[in-house]
Coordinates of C-alpha atoms and ligand atoms in Angstrom, one line a residue:
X1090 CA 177.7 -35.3 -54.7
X1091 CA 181.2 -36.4 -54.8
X1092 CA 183.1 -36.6 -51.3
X1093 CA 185.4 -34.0 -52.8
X1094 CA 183.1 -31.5 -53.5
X1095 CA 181.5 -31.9 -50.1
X1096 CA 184.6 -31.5 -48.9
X1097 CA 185.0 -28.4 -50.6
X1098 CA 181.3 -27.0 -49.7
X1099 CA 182.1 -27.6 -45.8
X1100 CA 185.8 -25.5 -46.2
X1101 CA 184.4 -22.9 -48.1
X1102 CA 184.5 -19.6 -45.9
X1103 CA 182.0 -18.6 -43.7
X1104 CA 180.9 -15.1 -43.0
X1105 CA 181.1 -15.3 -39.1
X1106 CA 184.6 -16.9 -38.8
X1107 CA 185.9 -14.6 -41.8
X1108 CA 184.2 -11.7 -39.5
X1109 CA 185.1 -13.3 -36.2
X1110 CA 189.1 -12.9 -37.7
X1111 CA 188.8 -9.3 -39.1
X1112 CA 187.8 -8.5 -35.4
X1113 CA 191.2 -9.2 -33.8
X1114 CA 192.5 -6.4 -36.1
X1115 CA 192.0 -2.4 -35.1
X1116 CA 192.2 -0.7 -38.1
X1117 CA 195.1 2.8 -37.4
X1118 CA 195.7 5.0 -39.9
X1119 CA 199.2 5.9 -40.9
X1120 CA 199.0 9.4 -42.4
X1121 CA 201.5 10.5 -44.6
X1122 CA 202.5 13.8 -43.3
X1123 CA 204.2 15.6 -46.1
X1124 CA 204.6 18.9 -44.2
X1125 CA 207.7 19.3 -43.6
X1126 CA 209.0 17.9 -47.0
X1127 CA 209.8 20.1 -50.1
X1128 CA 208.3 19.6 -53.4
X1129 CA 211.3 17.5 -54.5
X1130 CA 211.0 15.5 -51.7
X1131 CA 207.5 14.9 -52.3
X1132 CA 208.0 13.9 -55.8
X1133 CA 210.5 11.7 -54.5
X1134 CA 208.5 9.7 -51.9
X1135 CA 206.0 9.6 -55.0
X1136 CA 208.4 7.3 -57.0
X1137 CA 209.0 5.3 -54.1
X1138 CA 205.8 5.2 -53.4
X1139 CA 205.2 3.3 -56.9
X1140 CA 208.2 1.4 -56.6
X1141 CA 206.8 -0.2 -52.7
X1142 CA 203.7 -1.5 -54.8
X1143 CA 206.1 -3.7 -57.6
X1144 CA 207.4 -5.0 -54.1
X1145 CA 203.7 -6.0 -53.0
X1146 CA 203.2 -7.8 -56.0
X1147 CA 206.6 -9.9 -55.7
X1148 CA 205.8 -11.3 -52.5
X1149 CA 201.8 -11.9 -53.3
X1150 CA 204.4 -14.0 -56.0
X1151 CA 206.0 -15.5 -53.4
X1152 CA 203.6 -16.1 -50.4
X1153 CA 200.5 -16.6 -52.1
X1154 CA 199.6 -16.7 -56.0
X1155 CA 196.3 -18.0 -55.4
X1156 CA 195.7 -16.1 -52.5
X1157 CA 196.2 -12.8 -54.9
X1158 CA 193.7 -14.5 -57.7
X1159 CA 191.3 -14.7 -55.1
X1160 CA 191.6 -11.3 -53.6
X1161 CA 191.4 -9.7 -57.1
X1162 CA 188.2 -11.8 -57.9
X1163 CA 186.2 -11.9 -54.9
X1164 CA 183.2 -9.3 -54.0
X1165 CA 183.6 -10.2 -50.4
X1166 CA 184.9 -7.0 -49.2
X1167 CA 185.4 -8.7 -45.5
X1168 CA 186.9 -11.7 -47.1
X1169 CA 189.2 -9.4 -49.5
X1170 CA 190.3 -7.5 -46.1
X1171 CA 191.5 -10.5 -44.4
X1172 CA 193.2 -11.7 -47.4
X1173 CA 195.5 -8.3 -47.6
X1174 CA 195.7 -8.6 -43.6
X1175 CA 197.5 -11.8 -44.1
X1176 CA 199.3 -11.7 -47.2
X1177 CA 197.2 -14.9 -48.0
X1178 CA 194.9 -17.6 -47.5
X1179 CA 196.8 -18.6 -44.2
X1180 CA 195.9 -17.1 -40.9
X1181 CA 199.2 -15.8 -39.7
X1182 CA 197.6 -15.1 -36.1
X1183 CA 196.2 -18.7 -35.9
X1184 CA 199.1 -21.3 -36.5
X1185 CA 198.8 -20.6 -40.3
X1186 CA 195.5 -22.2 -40.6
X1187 CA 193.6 -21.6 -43.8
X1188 CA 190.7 -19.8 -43.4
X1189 CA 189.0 -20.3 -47.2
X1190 CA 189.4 -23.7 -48.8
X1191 CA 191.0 -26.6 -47.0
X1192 CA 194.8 -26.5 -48.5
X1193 CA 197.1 -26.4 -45.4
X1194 CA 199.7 -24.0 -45.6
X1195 CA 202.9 -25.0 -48.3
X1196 CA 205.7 -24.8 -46.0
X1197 CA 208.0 -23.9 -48.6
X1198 CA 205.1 -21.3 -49.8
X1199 CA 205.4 -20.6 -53.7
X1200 CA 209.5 -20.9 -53.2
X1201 CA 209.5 -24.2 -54.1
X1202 CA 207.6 -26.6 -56.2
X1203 CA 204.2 -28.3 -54.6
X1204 CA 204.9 -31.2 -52.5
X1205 CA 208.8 -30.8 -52.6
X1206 CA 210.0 -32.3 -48.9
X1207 CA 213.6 -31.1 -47.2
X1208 CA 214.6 -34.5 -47.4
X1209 CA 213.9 -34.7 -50.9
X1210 CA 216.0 -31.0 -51.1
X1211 CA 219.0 -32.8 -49.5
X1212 CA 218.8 -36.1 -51.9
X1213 CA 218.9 -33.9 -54.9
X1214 CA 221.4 -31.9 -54.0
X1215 CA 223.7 -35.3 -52.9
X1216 CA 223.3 -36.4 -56.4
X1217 CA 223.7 -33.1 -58.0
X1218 CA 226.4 -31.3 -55.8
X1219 CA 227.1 -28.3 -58.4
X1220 CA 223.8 -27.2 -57.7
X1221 CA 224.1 -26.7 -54.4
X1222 CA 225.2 -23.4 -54.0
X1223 CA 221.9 -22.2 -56.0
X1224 CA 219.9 -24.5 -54.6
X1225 CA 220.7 -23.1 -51.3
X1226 CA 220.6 -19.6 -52.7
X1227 CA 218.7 -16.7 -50.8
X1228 CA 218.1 -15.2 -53.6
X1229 CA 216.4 -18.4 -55.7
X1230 CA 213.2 -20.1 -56.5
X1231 CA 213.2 -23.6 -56.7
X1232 CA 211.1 -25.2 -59.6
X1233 CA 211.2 -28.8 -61.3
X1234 CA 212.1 -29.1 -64.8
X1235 CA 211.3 -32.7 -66.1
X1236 CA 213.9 -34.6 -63.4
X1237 CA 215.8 -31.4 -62.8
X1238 CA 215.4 -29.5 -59.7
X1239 CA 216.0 -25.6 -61.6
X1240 CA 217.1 -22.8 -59.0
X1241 CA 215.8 -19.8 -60.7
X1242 CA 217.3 -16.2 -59.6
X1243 CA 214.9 -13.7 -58.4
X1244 CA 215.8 -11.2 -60.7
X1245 CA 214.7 -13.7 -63.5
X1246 CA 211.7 -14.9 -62.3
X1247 CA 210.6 -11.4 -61.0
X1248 CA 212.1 -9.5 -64.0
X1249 CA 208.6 -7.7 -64.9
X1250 CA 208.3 -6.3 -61.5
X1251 CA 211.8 -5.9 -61.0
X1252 CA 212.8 -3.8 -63.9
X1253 CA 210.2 -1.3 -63.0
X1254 CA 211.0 -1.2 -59.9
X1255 CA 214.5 -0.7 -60.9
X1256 CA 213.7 2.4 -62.8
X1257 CA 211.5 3.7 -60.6
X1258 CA 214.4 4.2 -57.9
X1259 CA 216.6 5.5 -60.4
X1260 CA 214.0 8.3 -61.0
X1261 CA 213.7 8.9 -57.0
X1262 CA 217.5 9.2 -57.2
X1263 CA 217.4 11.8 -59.7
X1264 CA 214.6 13.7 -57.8
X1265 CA 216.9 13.2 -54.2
X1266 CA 219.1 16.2 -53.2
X1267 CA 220.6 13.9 -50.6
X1268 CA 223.3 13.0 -52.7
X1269 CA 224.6 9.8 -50.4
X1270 CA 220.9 8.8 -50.8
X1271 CA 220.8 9.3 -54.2
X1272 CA 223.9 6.8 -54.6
X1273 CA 222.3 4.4 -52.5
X1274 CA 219.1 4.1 -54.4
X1275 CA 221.3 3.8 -58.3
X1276 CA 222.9 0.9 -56.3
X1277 CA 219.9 -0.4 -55.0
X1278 CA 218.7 -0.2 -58.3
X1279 CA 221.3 -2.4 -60.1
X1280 CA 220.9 -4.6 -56.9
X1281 CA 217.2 -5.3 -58.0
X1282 CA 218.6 -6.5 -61.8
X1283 CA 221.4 -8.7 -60.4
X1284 CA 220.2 -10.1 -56.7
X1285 CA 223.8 -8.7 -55.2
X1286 CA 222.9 -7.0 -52.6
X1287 CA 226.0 -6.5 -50.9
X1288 CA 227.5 -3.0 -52.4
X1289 CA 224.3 -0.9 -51.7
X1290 CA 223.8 -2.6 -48.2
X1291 CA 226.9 -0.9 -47.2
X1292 CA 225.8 2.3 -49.2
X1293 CA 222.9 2.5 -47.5
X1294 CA 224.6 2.0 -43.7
X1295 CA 226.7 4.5 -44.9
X1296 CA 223.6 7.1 -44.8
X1297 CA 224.2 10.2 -42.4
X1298 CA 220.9 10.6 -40.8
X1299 CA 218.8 11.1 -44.0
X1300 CA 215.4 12.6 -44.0
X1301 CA 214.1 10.0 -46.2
X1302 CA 215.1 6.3 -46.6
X1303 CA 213.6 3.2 -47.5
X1304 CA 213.7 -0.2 -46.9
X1305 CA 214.0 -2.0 -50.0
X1306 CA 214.9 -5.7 -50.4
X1307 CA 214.3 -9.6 -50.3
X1308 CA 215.7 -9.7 -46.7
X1309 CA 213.6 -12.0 -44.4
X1310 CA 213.0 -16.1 -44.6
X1311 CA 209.3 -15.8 -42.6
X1312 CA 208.2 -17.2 -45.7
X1313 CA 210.4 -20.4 -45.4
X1314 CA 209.4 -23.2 -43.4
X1315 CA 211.3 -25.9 -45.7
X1316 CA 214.9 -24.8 -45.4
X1317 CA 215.0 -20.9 -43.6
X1318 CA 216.9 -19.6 -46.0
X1319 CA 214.9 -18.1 -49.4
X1320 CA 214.5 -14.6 -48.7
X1321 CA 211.0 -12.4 -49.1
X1322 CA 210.6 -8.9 -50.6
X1323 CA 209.7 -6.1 -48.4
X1324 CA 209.5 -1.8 -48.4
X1325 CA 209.4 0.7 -46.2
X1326 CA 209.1 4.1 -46.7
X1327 CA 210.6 6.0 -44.1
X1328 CA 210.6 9.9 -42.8
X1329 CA 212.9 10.7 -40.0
X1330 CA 211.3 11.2 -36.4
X1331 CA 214.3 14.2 -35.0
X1332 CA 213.2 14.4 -31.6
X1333 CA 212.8 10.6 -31.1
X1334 CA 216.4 9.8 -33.3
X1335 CA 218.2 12.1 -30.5
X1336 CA 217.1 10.1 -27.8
X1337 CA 219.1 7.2 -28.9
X1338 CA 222.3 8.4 -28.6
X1339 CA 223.0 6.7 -25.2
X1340 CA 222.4 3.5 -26.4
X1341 CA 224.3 3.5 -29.1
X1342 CA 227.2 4.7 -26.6
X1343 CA 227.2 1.7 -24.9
X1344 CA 226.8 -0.9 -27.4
X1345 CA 230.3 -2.1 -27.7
X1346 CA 230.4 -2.5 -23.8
X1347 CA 227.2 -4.4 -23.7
X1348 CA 229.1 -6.9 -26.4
X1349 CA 232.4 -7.4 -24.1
X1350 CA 229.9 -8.2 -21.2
X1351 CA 228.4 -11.0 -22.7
X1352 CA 228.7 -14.7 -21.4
X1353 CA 230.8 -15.9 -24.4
X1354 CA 234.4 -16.9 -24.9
X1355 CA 236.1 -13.8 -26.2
X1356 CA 236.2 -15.2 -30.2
X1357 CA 232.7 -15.3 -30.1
X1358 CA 231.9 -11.9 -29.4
X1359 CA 233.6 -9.9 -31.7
X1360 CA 234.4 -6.4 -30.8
X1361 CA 231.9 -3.1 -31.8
X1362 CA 234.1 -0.9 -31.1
X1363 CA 234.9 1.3 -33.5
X1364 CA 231.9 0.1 -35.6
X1365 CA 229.0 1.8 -37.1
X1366 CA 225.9 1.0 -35.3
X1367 CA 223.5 3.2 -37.4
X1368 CA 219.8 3.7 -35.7
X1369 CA 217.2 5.2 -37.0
X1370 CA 213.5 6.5 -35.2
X1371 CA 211.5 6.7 -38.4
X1372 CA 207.6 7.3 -39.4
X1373 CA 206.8 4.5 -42.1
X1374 CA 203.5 6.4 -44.0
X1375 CA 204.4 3.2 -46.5
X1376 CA 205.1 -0.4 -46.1
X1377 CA 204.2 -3.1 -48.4
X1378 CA 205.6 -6.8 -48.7
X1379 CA 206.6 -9.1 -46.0
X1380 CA 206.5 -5.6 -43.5
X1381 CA 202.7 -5.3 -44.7
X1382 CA 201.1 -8.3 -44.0
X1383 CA 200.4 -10.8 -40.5
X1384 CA 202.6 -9.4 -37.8
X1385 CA 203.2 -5.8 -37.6
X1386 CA 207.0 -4.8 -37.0
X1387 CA 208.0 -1.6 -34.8
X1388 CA 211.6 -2.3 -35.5
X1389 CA 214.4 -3.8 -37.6
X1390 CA 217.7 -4.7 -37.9
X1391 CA 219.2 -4.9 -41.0
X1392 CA 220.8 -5.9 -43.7
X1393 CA 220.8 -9.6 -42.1
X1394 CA 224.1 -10.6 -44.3
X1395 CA 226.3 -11.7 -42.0
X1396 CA 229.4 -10.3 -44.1
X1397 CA 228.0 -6.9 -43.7
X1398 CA 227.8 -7.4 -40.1
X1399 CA 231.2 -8.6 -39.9
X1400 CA 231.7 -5.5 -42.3
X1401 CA 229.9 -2.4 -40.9
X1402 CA 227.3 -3.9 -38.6
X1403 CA 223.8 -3.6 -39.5
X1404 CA 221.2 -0.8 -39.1
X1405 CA 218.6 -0.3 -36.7
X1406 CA 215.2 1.0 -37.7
X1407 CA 212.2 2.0 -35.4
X1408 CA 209.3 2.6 -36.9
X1409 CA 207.5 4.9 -34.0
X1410 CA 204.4 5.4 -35.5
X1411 CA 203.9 1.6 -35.5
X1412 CA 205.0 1.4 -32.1
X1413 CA 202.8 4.1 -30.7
X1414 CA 199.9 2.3 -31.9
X1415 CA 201.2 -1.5 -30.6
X1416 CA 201.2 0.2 -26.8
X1417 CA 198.3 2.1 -27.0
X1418 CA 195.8 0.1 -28.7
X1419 CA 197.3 -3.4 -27.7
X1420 CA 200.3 -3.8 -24.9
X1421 CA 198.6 -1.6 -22.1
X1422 CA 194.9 -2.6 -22.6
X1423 CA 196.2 -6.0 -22.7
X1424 CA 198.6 -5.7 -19.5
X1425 CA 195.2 -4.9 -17.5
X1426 CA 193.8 -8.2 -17.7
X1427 CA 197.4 -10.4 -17.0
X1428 CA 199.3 -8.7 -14.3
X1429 CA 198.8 -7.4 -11.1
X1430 CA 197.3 -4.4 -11.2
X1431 CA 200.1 -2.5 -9.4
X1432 CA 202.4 -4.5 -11.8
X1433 CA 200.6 -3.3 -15.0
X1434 CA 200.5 0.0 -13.9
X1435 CA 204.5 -0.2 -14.2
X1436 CA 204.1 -1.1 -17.9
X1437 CA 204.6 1.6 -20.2
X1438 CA 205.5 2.7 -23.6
X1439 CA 208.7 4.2 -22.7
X1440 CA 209.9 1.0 -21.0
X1441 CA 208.5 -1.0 -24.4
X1442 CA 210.9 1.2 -26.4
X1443 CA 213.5 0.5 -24.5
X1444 CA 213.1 -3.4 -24.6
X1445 CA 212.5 -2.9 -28.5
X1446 CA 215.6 -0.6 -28.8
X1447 CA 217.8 -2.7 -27.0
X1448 CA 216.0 -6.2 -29.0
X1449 CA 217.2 -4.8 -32.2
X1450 CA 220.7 -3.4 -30.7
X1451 CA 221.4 -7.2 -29.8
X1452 CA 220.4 -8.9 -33.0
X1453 CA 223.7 -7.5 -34.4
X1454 CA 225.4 -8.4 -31.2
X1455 CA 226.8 -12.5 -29.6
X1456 CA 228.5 -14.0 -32.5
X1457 CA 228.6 -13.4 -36.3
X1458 CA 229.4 -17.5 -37.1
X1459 CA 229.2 -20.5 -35.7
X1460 CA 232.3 -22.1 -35.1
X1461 CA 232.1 -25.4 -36.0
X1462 CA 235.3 -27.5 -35.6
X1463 CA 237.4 -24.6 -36.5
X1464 CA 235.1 -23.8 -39.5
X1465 CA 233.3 -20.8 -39.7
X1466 CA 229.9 -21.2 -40.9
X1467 CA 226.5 -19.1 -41.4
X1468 CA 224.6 -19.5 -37.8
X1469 CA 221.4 -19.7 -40.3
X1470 CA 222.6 -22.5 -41.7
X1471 CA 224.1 -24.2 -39.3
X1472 CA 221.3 -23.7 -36.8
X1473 CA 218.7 -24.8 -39.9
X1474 CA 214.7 -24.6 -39.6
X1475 CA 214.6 -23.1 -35.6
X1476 CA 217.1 -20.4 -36.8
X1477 CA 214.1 -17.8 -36.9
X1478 CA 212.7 -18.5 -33.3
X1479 CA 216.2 -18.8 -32.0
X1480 CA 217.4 -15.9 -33.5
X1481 CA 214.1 -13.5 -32.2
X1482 CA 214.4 -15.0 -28.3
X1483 CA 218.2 -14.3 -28.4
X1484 CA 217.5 -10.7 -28.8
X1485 CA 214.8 -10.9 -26.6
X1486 CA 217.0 -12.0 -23.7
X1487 CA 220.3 -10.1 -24.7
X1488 CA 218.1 -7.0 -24.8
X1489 CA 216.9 -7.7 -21.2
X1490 CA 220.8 -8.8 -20.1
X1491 CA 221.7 -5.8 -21.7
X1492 CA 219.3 -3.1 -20.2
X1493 CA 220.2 -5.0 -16.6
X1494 CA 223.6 -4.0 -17.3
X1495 CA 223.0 0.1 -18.3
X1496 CA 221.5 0.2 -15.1
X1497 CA 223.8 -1.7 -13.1
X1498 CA 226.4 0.3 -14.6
X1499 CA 224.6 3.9 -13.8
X1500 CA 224.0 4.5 -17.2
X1501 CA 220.4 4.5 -17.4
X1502 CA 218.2 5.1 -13.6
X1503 CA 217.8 2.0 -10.6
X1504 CA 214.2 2.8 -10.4
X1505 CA 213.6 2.5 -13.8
X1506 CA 214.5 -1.1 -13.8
X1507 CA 210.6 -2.7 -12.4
X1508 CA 209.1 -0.8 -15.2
X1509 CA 211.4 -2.2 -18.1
X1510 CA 210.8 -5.7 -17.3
X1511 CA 206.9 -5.2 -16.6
X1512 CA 207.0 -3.9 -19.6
X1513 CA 209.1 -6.7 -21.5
X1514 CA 206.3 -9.6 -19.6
X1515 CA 203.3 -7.3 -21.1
X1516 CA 205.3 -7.3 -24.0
X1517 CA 205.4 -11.5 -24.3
X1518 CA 201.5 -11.7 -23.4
X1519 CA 200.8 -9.5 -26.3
X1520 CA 203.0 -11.7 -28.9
X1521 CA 201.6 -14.9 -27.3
X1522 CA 198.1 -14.2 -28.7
X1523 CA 199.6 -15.2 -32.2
X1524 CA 199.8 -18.2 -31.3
X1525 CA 203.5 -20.0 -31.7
X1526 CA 203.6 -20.9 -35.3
X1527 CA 205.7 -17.1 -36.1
X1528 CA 209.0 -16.9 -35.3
X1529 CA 208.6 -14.2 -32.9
X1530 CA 205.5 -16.0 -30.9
X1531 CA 207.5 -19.6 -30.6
X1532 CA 210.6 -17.3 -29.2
X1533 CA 208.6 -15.6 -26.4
X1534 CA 206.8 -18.6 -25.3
X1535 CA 209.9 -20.7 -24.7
X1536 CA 211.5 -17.3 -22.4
X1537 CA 207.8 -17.3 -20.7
X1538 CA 208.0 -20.9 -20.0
X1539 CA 211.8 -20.6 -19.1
X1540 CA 210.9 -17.8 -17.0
X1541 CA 207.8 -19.4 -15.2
X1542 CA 209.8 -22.8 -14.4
X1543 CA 212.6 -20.4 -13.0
X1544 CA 210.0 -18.6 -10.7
X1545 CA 210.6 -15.9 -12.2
X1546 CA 207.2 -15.2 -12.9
X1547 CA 204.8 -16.9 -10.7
X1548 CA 200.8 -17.6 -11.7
X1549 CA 198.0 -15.9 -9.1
X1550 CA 194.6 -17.1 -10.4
X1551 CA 194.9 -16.1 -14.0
X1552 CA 197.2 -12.8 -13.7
X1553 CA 200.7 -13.0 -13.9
X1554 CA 203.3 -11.2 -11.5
X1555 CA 207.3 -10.6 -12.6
X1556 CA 209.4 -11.7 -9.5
X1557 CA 211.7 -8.7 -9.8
X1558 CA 214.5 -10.3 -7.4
X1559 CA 214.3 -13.3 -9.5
X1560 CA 214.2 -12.6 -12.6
X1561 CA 217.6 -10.8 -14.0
X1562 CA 219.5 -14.3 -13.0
X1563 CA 216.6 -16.3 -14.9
X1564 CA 217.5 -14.0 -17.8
X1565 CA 221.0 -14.4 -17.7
X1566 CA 220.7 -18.0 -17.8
X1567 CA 218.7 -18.2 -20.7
X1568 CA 221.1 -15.5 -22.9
X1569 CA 224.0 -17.7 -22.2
X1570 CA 222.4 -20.6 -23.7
X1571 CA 221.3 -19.3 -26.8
X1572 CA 224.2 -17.7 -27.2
X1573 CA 226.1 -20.7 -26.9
X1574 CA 223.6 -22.7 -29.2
X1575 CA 224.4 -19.6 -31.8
X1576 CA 228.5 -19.9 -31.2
X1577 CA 228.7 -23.4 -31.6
X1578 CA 225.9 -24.3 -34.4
X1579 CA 224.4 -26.4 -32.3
X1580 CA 221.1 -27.5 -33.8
X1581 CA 220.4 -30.1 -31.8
X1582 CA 220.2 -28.6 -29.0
X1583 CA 218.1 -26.2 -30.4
X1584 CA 215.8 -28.1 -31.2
X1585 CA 215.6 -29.9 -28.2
X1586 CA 215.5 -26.7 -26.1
X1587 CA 212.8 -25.1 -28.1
X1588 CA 211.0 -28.9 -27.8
X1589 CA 211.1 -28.7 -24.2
X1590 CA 209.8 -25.1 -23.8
X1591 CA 207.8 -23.9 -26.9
X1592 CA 204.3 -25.3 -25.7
X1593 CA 201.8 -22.8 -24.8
X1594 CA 200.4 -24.1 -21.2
X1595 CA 196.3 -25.0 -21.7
X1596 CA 195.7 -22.2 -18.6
X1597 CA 197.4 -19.2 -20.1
X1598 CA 196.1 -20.3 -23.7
X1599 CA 192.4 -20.2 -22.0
X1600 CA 192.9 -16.7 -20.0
X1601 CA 194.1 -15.0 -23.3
X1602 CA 191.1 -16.7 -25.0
X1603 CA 188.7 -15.2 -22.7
X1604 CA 189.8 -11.8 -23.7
X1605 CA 187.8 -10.0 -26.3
X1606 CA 188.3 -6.8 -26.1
X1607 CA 191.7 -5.9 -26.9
X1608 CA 193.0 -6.4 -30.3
X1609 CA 195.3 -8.7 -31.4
X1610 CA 197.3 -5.6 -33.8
X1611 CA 196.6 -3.2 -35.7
X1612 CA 196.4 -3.0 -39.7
X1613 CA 197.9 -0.3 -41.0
X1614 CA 195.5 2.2 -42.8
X1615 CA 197.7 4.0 -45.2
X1616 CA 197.0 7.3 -47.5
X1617 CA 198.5 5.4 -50.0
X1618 CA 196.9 2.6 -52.2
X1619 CA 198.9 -0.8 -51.2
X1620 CA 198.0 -2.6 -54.5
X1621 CA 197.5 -1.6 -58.6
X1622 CA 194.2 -4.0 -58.7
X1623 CA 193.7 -3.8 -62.1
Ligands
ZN543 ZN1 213.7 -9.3 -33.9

């Protein structure tokens, strides 16, 4: 036997750690509640219902290729369920390790060719500088051809997904009696067959409280750890939650203030005032693509083009469903272990909303560029790589600045103040059981290490306790810095801040190791198949 082959025998899958993975996940179902929808409507969630699957198969494109060959030819149902968990052969929960064969992870994915390095990206581009606007592209896929690096457009390489897709949403239009809608999803449509998102992005902020929207676009760079900038598809099929929506009104009221009070000099925090600050509290009975697999979002902010948020702003979605089922089967379980038991009791899902709402409120709020020598330029860019984990912890710590400040200033109630930052600690300990690889889990372990070295939260045996005097200064000095790193482009120190605190400590690593009873998330369950298998 070859060394390769026994190398292959020993990284092939094996039933208890494929089983041991599944058991971090508690399957919810998502029912698709059609009630309250008309017959139209119900034909019309149809074709977007057919439309989210194209996007499924576009980002098995992008993330994983062989990943989706595998899934489709394997009888191991376990092994076929962790694959769809993950979008992949790459445990997203467990620093992207593979968890069948012995490939490490690509960290460019399938948006670049095998083996490409950044510093090979940057040669090329030196040598070749008319390429370097596609190269850099969101919207491209980067593929050698002979010596020539080609930057192909999405809506060429995806074209046989993409043109169904396309028509599909066209027929949803037709079968919308929302007529704004309807506009948004012809535009969305042409977007798909062009990659130019930036007309229907502000058709669809435009929307006036619709019943039914969708998210429906390449829009996040998860999937890039070579640049941070190639963008991967995602859909979600939403249905308005009324009560919920009406409950957001009084932060949206306050937004603007919340964006003068920040500790920036006034050019860096452009005024809100008098813009649109859309939110939405939505059911998602559908979600495929980058919102399907690994990490299960209970918000968003987007479109994430930074013209549109100089524009219009962005929109802010709440899935509730999905955040119903993060507290109840994951945040307060998991609270009961880490804090104080008087502490965790504080935790609770309405104080988890408001940390999410007010998370999402201040991703579209600090500054829109980085000012770089009197140059504007795209924070993503300028920031490079750490922009992801940067980004996340900034509205982690804005949010927190920000709900300090709606109580300070009487709009929200004194002695609701303990709960909202137990409930933003319980909050950290659940992302932390990723692991730090994700965007999201590297940003919360660097404001939990922050936090800790500011005393801010102090260890007791292996629980946790918030220091409640403590901690809204800790906070305030961490949302000035990233602000600051965002203002000024400043990717050095970035880097070197996240170097400094992104290390999970060997004693909380251990007591969230030790507990095995509480899921890690939940998978969605939906009434809806996710994927045409044949
Ligand atoms: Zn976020």
């Amino acid at each position: 036997m070859n060394l390769l082959l026994m190398f292959l025998l020993f990284a092939a899958p094996t039933a208890s750690d494929i089983t041991l993975r599944l058991s971090r996940w508690k399957p919810v179902d998502m029912p698709y509640d059609s009630s309250g929808l008309s017959a139209r409507q119900r034909q019309l969630v149809d074709k977007l219902v057919q439309a989210s699957r194209l996007i499924e198969s576009i980002y098995w494109q992008q993330s994983d290729p062989e990943g989706l060959a595998l899934y489709r030819s394997t009888k191991d149902q376990n092994l076929r369920r962790l694959l769809m968990i993950n979008g992949g052969r790459f445990d997203l929960i467990d620093e992207n390790k593979p968890f069948t064969g012995s490939q490490p992870i690509p960290p460019g994915r399938n948006l670049y060719p095998a083996g490409l390095t950044r510093a090979q990206i940057e040669a090329y581009v030196k040598s070749h500088p008319d390429q370097k606007d596609s190269i850099y592209s969101s919207y491209t896929v980067l593929r050698w051809n002979g010596q020539k690096l080609d930057a192909i457009p999405y809506h060429v390489e995806y074209r046989s997904f993409l043109e169904p897709a396309s028509k599909l949403l066209r027929e949803a239009a037709d079968a919308s009696d929302d007529k704004e809608f309807a506009d948004f999803l012809r535009l969305r449509a042409q977007a798909l067959l062009s990659d130019d998102y930036y007309p229907s992005d502000l058709a669809w902020l435009d929307l006036k409280n619709p019943k039914i929207d969708i998210i429906f676009a390449p829009y996040e760079t998860y999937l890039d750890d070579m640049l941070g900038i190639k963008t991967s598809f995602e859909s979600a099929l939403l249905i308005r939650n009324e009560a919920e929506s009406a409950k957001l009104a009084l932060y949206q009221k306050y937004v603007p203030d919340i964006q003068d009070a920040l500790p920036l000099p006034a050019a860096d925090r452009p005024s809100k005032r008098g813009h649109l600050t859309p939110m939405e509290v939505m059911d998602a009975p559908f979600r495929t693509g980058d919102l399907l697999h690994g990490y299960q979002a209970v918000a968003d902010n987007l479109p994430n083009d930074p013209r549109i948020h100089q524009a219009k702003g962005s929109k802010k979605i709440f899935f509730k469903n999905f955040m119903d089922a993060r507290v109840n089967y994951v945040v307060l379980p998991l609270s009961k272990y880490l804090m104080p038991e008087q502490q965790s009791a504080r935790a609770s899902a309405e104080g988890y909303l408001a940390a999410t709402v007010l998370h999402e409120i201040c991703h579209g709020l600090g500054p829109v560029y980085s000012r770089m020598n009197g140059k504007e330029m795209d924070i993503r860019e300028a920031i490079g790589p750490v922009y992801s984990a940067l980004e996340e912890a900034k509205a982690d710590v804005v949010g927190m600045f920000g709900l300090q400040w709606l109580v300070d200033h009487g709009a929200l109630p004194k002695n609701r103040l303990q709960e909202y930052y137990a409930s933003y600690v319980a909050g950290i300990f659940r992302t932390l059981r990723y692991g730090t690889a994700e965007a999201h889990g590297r940003a919360e372990m660097m404001e939990f290490n922050y936090l800790v070295e500011q005393k801010a939260v102090t260890r007791s045996g292996s629980r946790y306790a918030v220091n409640f005097e403590v901690i809204p200064g800790a906070i305030a000095q961490v949302a000035k810095e990233l602000l600051e790193i965002e203002a000024t482009g400043a990717r050095a120190r970035a880097e070197a801040w996240f170097n400094r605190y992104d290390k999970m400590p060997s004693t909380l690593a251990e007591t969230l190791r030790s507990i095995k009873d509480v899921p890690v998330d939940v998978e969605p369950k939906y009434s809806f198949p996710v994927m045409d298998l044949r």
